[in-house]
Amino acid sequence: MECVVSSVVAVLVVVHTVSMTHAADHSQVVAEADALRNSGWWIWRDPDTSNHCSWSGITCNEAKHVTGIRLRNYQEPIGEVSELNLSSLPSLNFLILSRMGLSGSISDQIGSLTKLTILDLSHNQLTDPIPHQIGSLTKLTHLDLFDNQLTGPIPHQIGSLTKLIHLDLSSNQLTDSLPHQIGTLTELTYLHVSSNELTGPIPSSLGRLTKLTHLDLSYNQLNGSIPHQIGTLIELTYLDLSWGELTGAMPSSLGCLTKLTSLDLSMNQINGSIPPEIGNLKDLVTLDLSNNLISGEIPSNLKILKRLWLLDLSYNRLSGNVPSFITNNCNQTTFDLSQNDDLEGHPGYSICTGGHATSLTLIISLPLTLFFVALILGFAFGLWWKKRQLQPESMPVKKRRGDLFSIWDYDGRIAFEDIILATEDFDIRYCIGVGGYGSVYRAQLPSGKVVAVKKLHRSEIDEPTYLRSFKNEVRMLEQIRHRNIVKLHGYCLHNRYMFLIYMYMERGSLYSMLSDEVEAVELDWVKRVNIFKNMAHALSYMHHDCIPPIIHRDISSNNILLDSKLEGFVSDFGTARLLDPDSSNQTLVVGTYGYIAPELACTMVVTEKCDVYSFGVVALETMIGKHPGELITSLSSSLCQDIMLRDVLDSRLSLPEDLQVAKDVVFVILLALKCIHSNPQSRPTMQQVSYKLLSNIPFPKSPFYAISLHELKNQEM
């Protein structure tokens, strides 16, 4: 009898335990459903069911625990990522919320998702530092935070994620040095941290990442020399260390990276000679060492690189004879040796079309000196194409892939199909604007890089005016190298497609931001003053540092583009022209109405002072928040004496309270008024404006609230 009682008690205990477990499990399921339901992200909800496991983007297991969230490309922002209670979703295996318009910071609760293997929050507007709790996600294989506004250092706890295969922190505002703990992530095959504000040396611990195939540290302020340990990364096919502050010589260990197809070390301060070991990289397709301090001779064993399509050694200090394989070989697409004054027999450049030019003319990075030779070739082939009426559909895709439609970029080779696929054959959904002679599209490439593609419409391709503008823009941007001028990565000229590929500007044009009531407030006085400085330095460079000088001729708020940090960039060089001091520079009136210098209507003579006037108009527009048309008219009348500075500044912003900010605002208005003087001879040069920004102009004697435009107009600079 005692045994029977004991057995009954045991059964009851088991039943009670199972019931408790089921109750707890049910409670957890309810909590997970509530976490989703209360997030406010209504896009998940199905009005026909309360079962959260059937909502769009939600994956559950048999026990109805949420194991995955996958949402992409939502058309409207859905709120802050903190609205989702992550601690209530402990079973999550993957969390993918790419292009969802998410804002705010990544919650510390992220550390509770210890089962997570994939975390993708790319292409949002996330801010603040990456929480150090991310180091708790030790099962992660894929971490993608690309294209946000994250700040602060990369947490060293990221070194705990030893199962990571893919890590992308590019296009943020991350600071400080690259943590040496990244060297513990020995399973990594893909590491991109480009387009940030990282400083310090490249840690030698990266040499432990022997499975890496892609390494991109470009567009940072990394300094010091390239560590010789980089030579241990023998699986690398893509290496980009461009646009940094690297010094020292290239390590000979680079020659160990025999699987490399793309090597970009451009825009640094690398010195020494080109190591002959580079000749070991027989799979190289693109080699860009431009804009450094490299000296010595060009190694003759580079002729071994039979697959090389682009060799850019421009803007260095190379000497000696140009090897015969460069002057005679026509298997390569482009050699650029320009701006190496000590080279003997220097051809400036060499463009070899080989057997591919019958279907496509593609020219990237051509020096201005022989650009017209390329134009002649282009026109000749254009006539041949027109006669043949050849269409891309008639050519097999396999033959076109990566060969006939290759476009050179800091990412290495961009295939023609990559552009077409990224824009879905230039679908209107990817269109972000319409320019003077084409539409602009946003394209994300397979490498993760985002570029802007300006495409001429079919009707415009056959129009000579647009064709001239297209070629003129390439001609101008090829020789311009300034941080506040939009970079041209390449272009394609074909009988069906003609487009240019630019650096992508996340925030669009200055005009569009000033026209938006919300975004205009984001452009505070400090940012507006900085944009003024960006424009001034860029135009000073064009007018005074380029030989011959370049006149833009269409400076307007639509042609000032802003990046994610709201830095200003001068764009759209379709109407630009070189200024010949020995000619009358007579021209047709081009430009945007409201920004054109008044003397052009009478004299038809273009000078750099025409750009100065347009710059002054844009400067005023930046500070008052709208085009200053009526204000400019008033300045030439007696009404000017009654116009107070405080009354014309953008009313959407509070008047500056900080004394230095107030001085800067006054300074900008003063310089802008000088630039729009009706007499071109009385306007300052852009160089003078640029220099003035580096000095101090006496603050007007009147207090800020009492300053009139008349007082500023007559104050000496």
XYZ file of C-alpha atoms in Angstrom:
717
model
C 0.000 0.000 0.000
C 2.882 2.321 0.820
C 4.428 1.654 -2.565
C 1.194 2.503 -4.336
C 0.912 5.793 -2.466
C 4.502 6.656 -3.317
C 3.865 5.927 -6.988
C 0.805 8.140 -7.031
C 2.719 10.970 -5.392
C 5.512 10.591 -7.951
C 3.045 10.733 -10.830
C 1.390 13.819 -9.379
C 4.787 15.524 -9.042
C 5.610 14.746 -12.675
C 2.203 15.963 -13.833
C 2.601 19.127 -11.782
C 6.097 19.710 -13.195
C 4.893 19.179 -16.763
C 1.965 21.524 -16.159
C 4.291 24.155 -14.758
C 6.557 23.761 -17.788
C 3.648 24.066 -20.208
C 2.355 27.104 -18.346
C 5.766 28.770 -18.454
C 6.123 27.901 -22.110
C 2.698 29.314 -22.907
C 3.565 32.444 -20.944
C 6.719 32.878 -23.015
C 4.790 32.475 -26.279
C 2.335 35.148 -25.113
C 5.217 37.430 -24.153
C 6.787 37.022 -27.602
C 3.485 37.766 -29.327
C 3.021 40.848 -27.157
C 6.557 42.010 -27.943
C 5.693 41.987 -31.630
C 2.196 43.369 -31.190
C 3.306 46.224 -28.961
C 6.206 47.298 -31.118
C 3.881 49.467 -33.170
C 5.208 47.935 -36.372
C 1.781 47.333 -37.845
C 3.218 45.870 -41.056
C 3.508 42.502 -39.325
C -0.117 42.279 -38.369
C -2.598 40.236 -40.335
C -6.103 41.552 -39.621
C -7.508 38.076 -40.255
C -5.552 36.298 -37.538
C -4.195 36.807 -34.038
C -1.571 34.114 -34.600
C 1.685 36.054 -34.640
C 3.477 33.151 -36.322
C 1.491 33.805 -39.493
C 2.416 37.470 -39.715
C 4.591 38.599 -42.577
C 8.311 38.267 -41.871
C 7.916 36.123 -38.734
C 9.291 32.574 -38.429
C 8.321 30.297 -35.524
C 9.213 26.795 -34.425
C 6.698 24.060 -33.590
C 6.310 25.425 -30.075
C 5.319 28.822 -31.553
C 8.456 30.535 -30.275
C 9.684 33.289 -32.624
C 12.956 32.097 -34.143
C 13.347 34.624 -36.924
C 12.350 38.093 -38.113
C 13.067 38.957 -41.726
C 11.797 42.279 -43.088
C 13.373 44.267 -45.910
C 12.753 47.271 -48.111
C 9.772 48.819 -46.395
C 8.757 51.998 -48.154
C 8.111 54.150 -45.075
C 10.060 54.531 -41.795
C 8.555 52.312 -39.098
C 9.991 53.948 -35.997
C 12.775 53.295 -33.535
C 14.399 49.902 -33.201
C 13.942 50.188 -29.410
C 10.177 49.719 -29.880
C 10.862 45.997 -30.236
C 11.394 44.379 -26.818
C 14.338 42.158 -27.716
C 14.596 40.604 -24.253
C 11.191 38.987 -24.849
C 12.500 37.115 -27.910
C 15.209 34.803 -26.500
C 14.740 32.152 -29.203
C 15.633 34.438 -32.121
C 18.009 32.775 -34.538
C 18.065 35.571 -37.095
C 17.045 39.248 -37.044
C 17.026 40.917 -40.467
C 15.600 44.452 -40.643
C 17.381 45.937 -43.660
C 16.096 49.131 -45.327
C 13.269 49.551 -42.830
C 13.773 53.219 -42.008
C 14.668 52.341 -38.416
C 16.041 55.107 -36.213
C 17.371 55.424 -32.692
C 20.085 53.377 -31.035
C 20.681 49.650 -30.865
C 19.354 48.575 -27.466
C 21.599 47.008 -24.824
C 19.003 44.213 -24.859
C 20.685 42.932 -28.018
C 22.984 40.990 -25.694
C 20.076 38.787 -24.574
C 19.717 37.222 -28.033
C 22.368 34.589 -27.376
C 20.980 32.190 -30.019
C 21.305 34.760 -32.803
C 23.366 33.700 -35.828
C 22.435 36.514 -38.248
C 21.999 40.189 -37.356
C 21.342 42.529 -40.282
C 20.297 46.121 -39.492
C 21.864 47.630 -42.607
C 20.557 50.635 -44.559
C 18.732 52.353 -41.714
C 19.267 55.552 -39.716
C 20.550 53.994 -36.521
C 22.595 56.308 -34.298
C 24.797 56.245 -31.183
C 27.553 53.724 -30.413
C 27.373 49.977 -31.023
C 26.555 48.540 -27.557
C 29.336 46.447 -26.050
C 26.699 43.807 -25.190
C 26.929 42.720 -28.807
C 29.918 40.693 -27.652
C 27.480 38.269 -25.985
C 26.214 37.053 -29.367
C 28.844 34.356 -29.616
C 26.895 32.311 -32.178
C 26.784 35.129 -34.744
C 28.064 34.243 -38.199
C 26.773 37.344 -39.989
C 26.819 40.928 -38.622
C 25.798 43.695 -41.018
C 25.372 47.288 -39.770
C 26.288 48.882 -43.109
C 24.931 52.332 -44.034
C 23.726 53.796 -40.755
C 24.837 56.728 -38.609
C 26.496 54.786 -35.825
C 29.121 56.676 -33.839
C 31.836 55.994 -31.299
C 34.462 53.259 -31.342
C 34.041 49.677 -32.507
C 33.595 47.839 -29.187
C 36.536 45.565 -28.413
C 34.016 42.948 -27.236
C 33.419 42.241 -30.917
C 36.473 40.001 -30.591
C 34.256 37.483 -28.763
C 32.274 36.765 -31.946
C 34.657 34.032 -33.025
C 32.159 32.358 -35.370
C 31.705 35.459 -37.538
C 32.092 34.880 -41.252
C 30.730 38.223 -42.511
C 31.308 41.600 -40.785
C 30.254 44.870 -42.409
C 30.373 48.139 -40.446
C 30.889 50.374 -43.502
C 29.343 53.794 -44.128
C 28.872 54.919 -40.549
C 30.629 57.497 -38.369
C 32.700 55.119 -36.273
C 35.781 56.627 -34.633
C 38.972 55.654 -32.827
C 41.237 52.830 -33.921
C 40.385 49.453 -35.357
C 40.445 47.165 -32.270
C 43.196 44.562 -32.361
C 40.665 42.045 -30.977
C 39.295 41.714 -34.522
C 42.285 39.452 -35.057
C 40.505 36.748 -33.034
C 37.752 36.438 -35.667
C 39.634 33.764 -37.567
C 36.552 32.495 -39.435
C 35.991 35.832 -41.195
C 35.888 35.791 -44.984
C 34.417 39.292 -45.457
C 35.512 42.376 -43.489
C 34.393 45.836 -44.585
C 34.715 48.911 -42.342
C 35.112 51.532 -45.078
C 33.695 55.067 -45.064
C 34.047 55.775 -41.364
C 36.308 58.023 -39.286
C 38.685 55.369 -38.006
C 42.172 56.484 -37.040
C 45.410 54.886 -35.943
C 47.405 52.113 -37.589
C 46.117 48.958 -39.232
C 46.482 46.346 -36.462
C 48.971 43.602 -37.272
C 46.505 41.142 -35.729
C 44.567 41.234 -39.009
C 47.241 38.859 -40.254
C 45.509 36.076 -38.314
C 42.395 36.311 -40.500
C 43.738 33.819 -42.995
C 40.309 32.959 -44.437
C 39.553 36.543 -45.560
C 38.620 36.962 -49.203
C 37.436 40.592 -49.007
C 39.092 43.334 -46.932
C 38.014 46.966 -47.287
C 39.378 49.631 -44.922
C 39.063 52.520 -47.396
C 37.772 56.039 -46.750
C 39.080 56.359 -43.192
C 41.993 58.196 -41.595
C 44.081 55.105 -40.911
C 47.774 55.938 -40.661
C 51.124 54.265 -40.257
C 52.514 51.711 -42.660
C 50.821 48.658 -44.129
C 51.718 45.790 -41.763
C 53.797 43.075 -43.381
C 51.454 40.527 -41.748
C 48.963 41.365 -44.502
C 50.877 38.883 -46.621
C 49.453 35.991 -44.593
C 45.956 36.661 -45.992
C 46.561 34.335 -48.912
C 42.843 33.842 -49.674
C 42.256 37.553 -50.392
C 40.748 38.353 -53.768
C 39.882 41.963 -52.968
C 41.948 44.464 -50.949
C 41.077 48.163 -50.674
C 43.115 50.460 -48.404
C 42.499 53.611 -50.449
C 41.637 57.126 -49.250
C 43.538 57.003 -45.969
C 46.694 58.468 -44.479
C 48.965 55.452 -44.854
C 52.699 56.069 -45.058
C 55.823 53.996 -45.495
C 56.645 51.610 -48.302
C 54.470 48.821 -49.677
C 55.515 45.582 -47.971
C 56.998 42.954 -50.254
C 54.659 40.470 -48.549
C 51.859 41.803 -50.782
C 53.349 39.493 -53.378
C 52.068 36.528 -51.351
C 48.440 37.468 -52.086
C 48.393 35.464 -55.290
C 44.590 35.216 -55.470
C 44.071 38.999 -55.563
C 42.012 40.332 -58.450
C 41.752 43.916 -57.151
C 44.348 45.920 -55.199
C 43.675 49.591 -54.407
C 46.136 51.609 -52.318
C 45.355 54.963 -53.935
C 44.952 58.348 -52.213
C 47.464 57.762 -49.403
C 51.026 58.930 -48.707
C 52.775 55.647 -49.468
C 56.407 56.074 -50.483
C 59.258 53.873 -51.605
C 59.255 51.854 -54.796
C 56.801 49.351 -56.239
C 57.965 45.976 -54.905
C 58.762 43.602 -57.772
C 56.846 40.914 -55.866
C 53.649 42.554 -57.176
C 54.419 40.655 -60.350
C 53.430 37.466 -58.494
C 49.776 38.573 -58.453
C 48.938 36.932 -61.757
C 45.158 37.132 -61.253
C 45.140 40.922 -60.784
C 42.510 42.681 -62.854
C 42.874 46.164 -61.384
C 45.902 47.732 -59.689
C 45.488 51.316 -58.445
C 48.469 52.942 -56.721
C 47.615 56.497 -57.806
C 47.954 59.638 -55.683
C 50.832 58.534 -53.472
C 54.549 59.382 -53.140
C 55.824 56.250 -54.873
C 59.213 56.645 -56.546
C 61.652 54.537 -58.508
C 61.058 52.655 -61.746
C 58.026 50.703 -62.891
C 58.942 47.022 -62.418
C 59.214 45.305 -65.783
C 57.791 42.084 -64.349
C 54.364 43.698 -64.210
C 54.116 42.427 -67.778
C 53.427 39.009 -66.219
C 50.009 40.295 -65.136
C 48.191 39.155 -68.260
C 44.705 39.653 -66.780
C 45.337 43.287 -65.856
C 42.685 45.628 -67.221
C 43.588 48.742 -65.270
C 46.971 49.967 -64.097
C 46.788 53.408 -62.480
C 50.127 54.802 -61.313
C 49.212 58.462 -61.809
C 50.149 61.282 -59.436
C 53.313 59.718 -58.046
C 57.067 60.335 -58.361
C 57.995 57.504 -60.687
C 61.118 57.794 -62.833
C 63.038 55.855 -65.440
C 61.788 54.454 -68.720
C 58.222 53.366 -69.336
C 58.378 49.571 -69.859
C 57.671 48.415 -73.382
C 54.765 46.255 -72.287
C 52.906 49.476 -71.461
C 53.718 51.291 -74.673
C 53.126 48.300 -76.952
C 50.645 46.003 -75.262
C 46.993 46.208 -76.258
C 45.610 43.494 -74.014
C 44.982 45.958 -71.201
C 42.131 48.459 -71.134
C 43.776 51.440 -69.456
C 47.201 52.522 -68.287
C 47.392 55.844 -66.458
C 50.889 57.170 -65.819
C 50.033 60.860 -65.786
C 51.590 63.334 -63.345
C 54.886 61.436 -63.034
C 57.194 64.114 -64.345
C 60.418 62.081 -64.201
C 59.212 59.238 -66.398
C 61.086 59.037 -69.681
C 59.092 58.384 -72.826
C 56.013 59.094 -70.755
C 52.926 58.550 -72.939
C 50.557 60.269 -70.510
C 48.309 57.283 -70.769
C 47.646 54.321 -72.967
C 44.225 53.068 -73.894
C 44.042 49.779 -75.723
C 40.738 48.571 -77.053
C 41.796 45.089 -78.194
C 39.033 42.940 -79.615
C 36.310 44.239 -77.299
C 35.844 47.689 -78.722
C 33.615 46.382 -81.472
C 30.763 46.292 -78.986
C 31.609 48.973 -76.434
C 33.741 52.016 -75.821
C 34.540 52.337 -72.117
C 37.068 54.889 -70.851
C 37.904 55.486 -67.224
C 40.540 57.754 -65.705
C 41.744 59.408 -68.920
C 44.086 62.357 -68.479
C 42.871 65.520 -70.054
C 45.973 65.835 -72.218
C 44.892 63.120 -74.667
C 41.173 63.025 -74.007
C 40.372 64.202 -77.515
C 42.088 61.149 -78.973
C 39.590 59.013 -77.099
C 36.727 61.177 -78.325
C 37.780 60.609 -81.920
C 37.880 56.867 -81.319
C 34.517 57.034 -79.595
C 32.896 58.891 -82.487
C 34.388 56.462 -84.991
C 33.054 53.467 -83.150
C 29.752 55.297 -82.676
C 29.320 55.551 -86.436
C 30.124 51.861 -86.773
C 27.572 50.959 -84.081
C 24.886 53.036 -85.726
C 25.496 51.290 -89.006
C 25.335 47.857 -87.398
C 22.332 48.793 -85.168
C 23.732 46.360 -82.636
C 21.594 45.779 -79.512
C 22.797 44.246 -76.210
C 20.156 41.503 -76.425
C 21.891 40.152 -79.505
C 25.067 39.400 -77.535
C 25.342 36.346 -75.294
C 25.346 37.259 -71.601
C 28.264 34.916 -70.872
C 30.497 36.876 -73.208
C 29.447 40.195 -71.763
C 29.907 39.266 -68.113
C 32.860 41.152 -66.662
C 34.503 41.725 -70.030
C 32.700 43.856 -72.552
C 30.968 45.937 -69.912
C 33.600 46.332 -67.219
C 33.606 49.596 -65.289
C 36.530 50.507 -63.072
C 35.948 51.758 -59.560
C 37.623 51.771 -56.150
C 35.752 48.525 -55.552
C 37.646 46.911 -58.396
C 35.605 45.810 -61.358
C 31.940 46.603 -61.600
C 30.328 44.488 -64.309
C 27.739 46.065 -66.537
C 25.186 43.523 -65.350
C 25.790 44.548 -61.726
C 24.519 48.044 -62.512
C 21.545 46.697 -64.456
C 20.624 44.200 -61.733
C 21.099 46.700 -58.919
C 18.632 49.095 -60.568
C 16.419 46.372 -62.106
C 17.164 47.788 -65.545
C 16.815 51.361 -64.258
C 13.399 50.834 -62.711
C 11.757 54.062 -61.528
C 11.756 52.750 -57.937
C 15.513 53.357 -57.806
C 15.312 56.839 -59.307
C 16.379 59.485 -56.786
C 16.326 62.538 -59.023
C 16.226 63.984 -62.495
C 19.138 66.111 -63.675
C 19.734 68.415 -66.580
C 20.381 65.620 -69.033
C 19.339 62.368 -67.380
C 17.917 60.586 -64.372
C 19.919 59.579 -61.296
C 19.543 56.139 -59.718
C 20.724 54.580 -56.473
C 22.560 51.289 -57.016
C 23.907 48.940 -54.355
C 26.622 46.742 -55.821
C 27.357 43.133 -54.808
C 30.322 44.361 -52.767
C 27.915 46.376 -50.601
C 29.042 49.738 -51.974
C 26.336 52.210 -52.933
C 26.841 54.440 -55.962
C 24.765 56.975 -57.849
C 24.235 56.289 -61.529
C 23.280 59.114 -63.874
C 21.700 57.640 -67.004
C 20.855 59.458 -70.193
C 17.428 58.664 -71.542
C 17.101 56.898 -74.863
C 15.955 60.110 -76.593
C 18.916 62.016 -75.137
C 21.573 59.550 -76.302
C 20.937 60.594 -79.899
C 20.893 64.306 -79.039
C 24.302 65.929 -79.740
C 23.860 68.511 -76.971
C 23.418 65.872 -74.274
C 26.235 63.771 -75.693
C 28.556 66.779 -75.449
C 27.444 67.413 -71.855
C 28.047 63.759 -70.993
C 31.568 63.758 -72.395
C 32.310 67.173 -70.944
C 31.407 65.972 -67.455
C 33.777 63.021 -67.765
C 36.481 65.263 -69.149
C 36.248 67.698 -66.238
C 35.794 65.249 -63.373
C 38.655 63.044 -64.531
C 41.231 65.665 -63.684
C 39.563 67.094 -60.566
C 40.738 65.678 -57.248
C 39.206 67.521 -54.305
C 37.416 66.200 -51.242
C 34.413 68.494 -51.757
C 33.845 67.677 -55.411
C 31.728 64.623 -56.179
C 33.977 61.801 -57.343
C 33.361 60.141 -60.699
C 34.059 56.410 -60.471
C 33.496 55.619 -64.133
C 31.184 55.726 -67.109
C 29.741 53.539 -69.822
C 29.081 54.574 -73.414
C 27.012 52.121 -75.402
C 24.450 52.347 -78.169
C 21.663 51.527 -75.722
C 23.028 52.606 -72.340
C 25.008 55.693 -71.470
C 25.607 56.412 -67.811
C 28.054 57.862 -65.291
C 28.846 56.320 -61.911
C 29.371 58.677 -58.997
C 30.100 58.680 -55.319
C 26.691 58.377 -53.602
C 25.418 61.388 -51.646
C 23.036 60.137 -48.962
C 21.243 63.403 -48.160
C 20.563 64.627 -51.678
C 20.819 68.234 -52.766
C 21.102 71.368 -50.652
C 17.982 72.659 -52.387
C 15.897 69.636 -51.359
C 16.988 69.886 -47.715
C 16.259 73.602 -47.530
C 12.840 72.967 -49.107
C 11.874 70.389 -46.494
C 10.504 71.900 -43.281
C 11.890 69.103 -41.105
C 15.260 68.591 -42.786
C 15.918 72.326 -42.926
C 15.969 72.430 -39.112
C 18.578 69.672 -39.120
C 20.779 72.078 -41.080
C 21.676 74.243 -38.106
C 23.890 77.335 -38.347
C 27.116 75.412 -37.782
C 26.309 72.954 -40.586
C 25.281 75.747 -42.964
C 28.496 77.651 -42.326
C 30.432 74.441 -42.956
C 28.642 73.873 -46.281
C 29.591 77.442 -47.254
C 33.222 76.612 -46.513
C 33.035 73.343 -48.463
C 31.761 75.172 -51.553
C 34.311 77.967 -51.246
C 37.315 75.647 -51.003
C 36.104 73.471 -53.896
C 35.593 76.434 -56.228
C 38.899 77.995 -55.171
C 40.583 74.722 -56.131
C 38.884 74.688 -59.553
C 39.675 78.326 -60.329
C 43.190 78.590 -58.923
C 44.721 75.129 -58.513
C 43.697 73.546 -61.820
C 45.694 74.337 -64.961
C 43.987 75.627 -66.975
C 41.304 76.874 -64.532
C 37.877 75.216 -64.628
C 34.695 77.282 -64.634
C 31.642 75.378 -63.455
C 29.024 77.722 -64.998
C 26.057 76.147 -63.194
C 26.541 76.581 -59.447
C 23.113 76.302 -57.816
C 21.660 74.738 -54.675
C 20.527 71.797 -56.811
C 24.131 71.097 -57.732
C 25.451 71.145 -54.169
C 25.043 67.620 -52.796
C 25.260 66.546 -49.154
C 26.676 63.319 -47.749
C 25.584 61.532 -44.569
C 27.565 64.009 -42.454
C 25.972 66.970 -44.265
C 29.267 67.935 -45.885
C 28.778 69.868 -49.121
C 30.027 68.611 -52.508
C 29.995 70.443 -55.841
C 28.454 68.295 -58.585
C 27.122 68.334 -62.154
C 29.924 69.428 -64.482
C 28.005 68.917 -67.720
C 28.303 72.609 -68.633
C 31.767 73.266 -67.164
C 34.532 74.520 -69.387
C 38.228 75.212 -69.250
C 39.163 78.870 -69.010
C 41.621 79.907 -71.697
C 43.185 83.200 -70.563
C 44.190 83.986 -74.153
C 40.678 83.814 -75.576
C 37.576 85.938 -75.224
C 35.733 82.952 -73.681
C 32.561 83.860 -75.474
C 29.861 81.298 -74.858
C 26.180 80.574 -74.960
C 24.420 81.500 -71.727
C 24.211 78.339 -69.654
C 23.291 77.781 -66.036
C 20.214 77.887 -63.841
C 17.857 80.838 -63.870
C 18.300 82.955 -60.759
C 21.974 82.056 -60.332
C 23.435 83.437 -63.564
C 25.687 86.482 -63.264
C 23.951 89.573 -64.715
C 26.865 90.514 -67.012
C 26.511 87.287 -69.012
C 23.275 88.510 -70.576
C 25.144 91.468 -72.112
C 28.728 90.400 -72.693
C 28.356 86.643 -73.302
C 31.867 86.355 -71.831
C 32.354 83.718 -69.153
C 34.922 84.292 -66.420
C 35.552 82.816 -63.007
C 33.633 85.807 -61.591
C 30.445 84.254 -63.021
C 30.941 81.317 -60.655
C 31.663 83.749 -57.816
C 28.282 85.423 -58.352
C 26.437 82.070 -58.420
C 28.310 81.021 -55.287
C 27.152 84.198 -53.528
C 23.535 83.465 -54.435
C 23.788 79.905 -53.084
C 25.489 81.198 -49.922
C 22.624 83.611 -49.257
C 20.097 80.884 -50.044
C 21.795 78.617 -47.509
C 21.495 81.206 -44.745
C 18.011 82.574 -45.455
C 16.503 79.199 -46.351
C 15.169 80.111 -49.795
C 16.329 81.650 -53.043
C 17.230 85.297 -52.324
C 15.730 86.711 -55.542
C 13.734 89.537 -53.968
C 16.461 90.253 -51.457
C 19.056 90.712 -54.216
C 16.750 93.227 -55.885
C 16.293 95.104 -52.603
C 20.053 95.266 -52.016
C 20.465 97.463 -55.074
C 17.911 99.974 -53.832
C 17.648 102.392 -50.928
C 15.558 99.800 -49.076
C 18.781 98.033 -48.178
C 19.381 100.406 -45.264
C 16.224 99.199 -43.535
C 16.842 95.442 -43.921
C 18.092 93.886 -40.695
C 20.177 90.713 -40.728
C 17.998 89.073 -38.059
C 14.939 89.510 -40.296
C 16.345 87.718 -43.342
C 17.913 84.687 -41.671
C 15.993 81.410 -41.942
C 13.142 81.778 -39.437
C 12.943 77.999 -38.981
C 16.096 78.250 -36.867
C 16.531 80.234 -33.681
C 18.959 83.118 -33.969
C 22.475 82.004 -33.022
C 23.181 82.398 -29.317
C 26.811 81.306 -29.275
C 29.088 84.284 -30.021
C 31.397 82.347 -32.369
C 28.464 80.904 -34.313
C 26.957 84.389 -34.598
C 30.276 85.717 -35.926
C 30.436 82.916 -38.497
C 26.896 83.622 -39.707
C 27.663 87.328 -40.083
C 30.890 86.447 -41.893
C 29.061 84.236 -44.410
C 26.482 86.916 -45.175
C 29.211 89.547 -45.541
C 31.190 87.424 -48.014
C 28.038 86.447 -49.916
C 27.092 90.116 -50.366
C 30.562 90.849 -51.748
C 30.228 87.938 -54.197
C 26.943 89.157 -55.726
C 28.250 92.658 -56.486
C 26.855 93.814 -59.825
C 30.342 94.746 -61.035
C 32.416 91.590 -61.661
C 35.639 93.468 -60.971
C 34.415 94.332 -57.476
C 33.744 90.722 -56.546
C 36.431 88.814 -54.666
C 38.047 85.768 -56.231
C 37.213 82.370 -54.781
C 40.795 82.156 -53.584
C 40.315 85.377 -51.618
C 37.101 84.003 -50.131
C 38.846 80.759 -49.227
C 41.733 82.631 -47.585
C 39.361 84.880 -45.659
C 37.779 81.798 -44.123
C 41.151 81.037 -42.558
C 41.480 84.510 -41.052
C 39.341 86.697 -38.805
C 37.221 89.536 -40.084
C 36.389 92.180 -37.447
C 32.881 91.736 -36.088
C 30.629 94.721 -36.909
C 30.457 97.343 -34.203
C 26.704 96.888 -33.849
C 25.326 94.038 -31.692
C 23.980 91.071 -33.655
C 20.315 92.097 -33.453
C 21.145 95.578 -34.740
C 23.263 94.621 -37.781
C 21.808 95.725 -41.105
C 22.607 94.351 -44.545
C 23.611 97.861 -45.552
C 26.307 97.819 -42.861
C 27.622 94.448 -44.036
C 27.457 95.434 -47.694
C 29.738 98.397 -47.074
C 32.123 96.821 -44.572
C 35.639 96.224 -45.823
C 36.798 92.619 -45.985
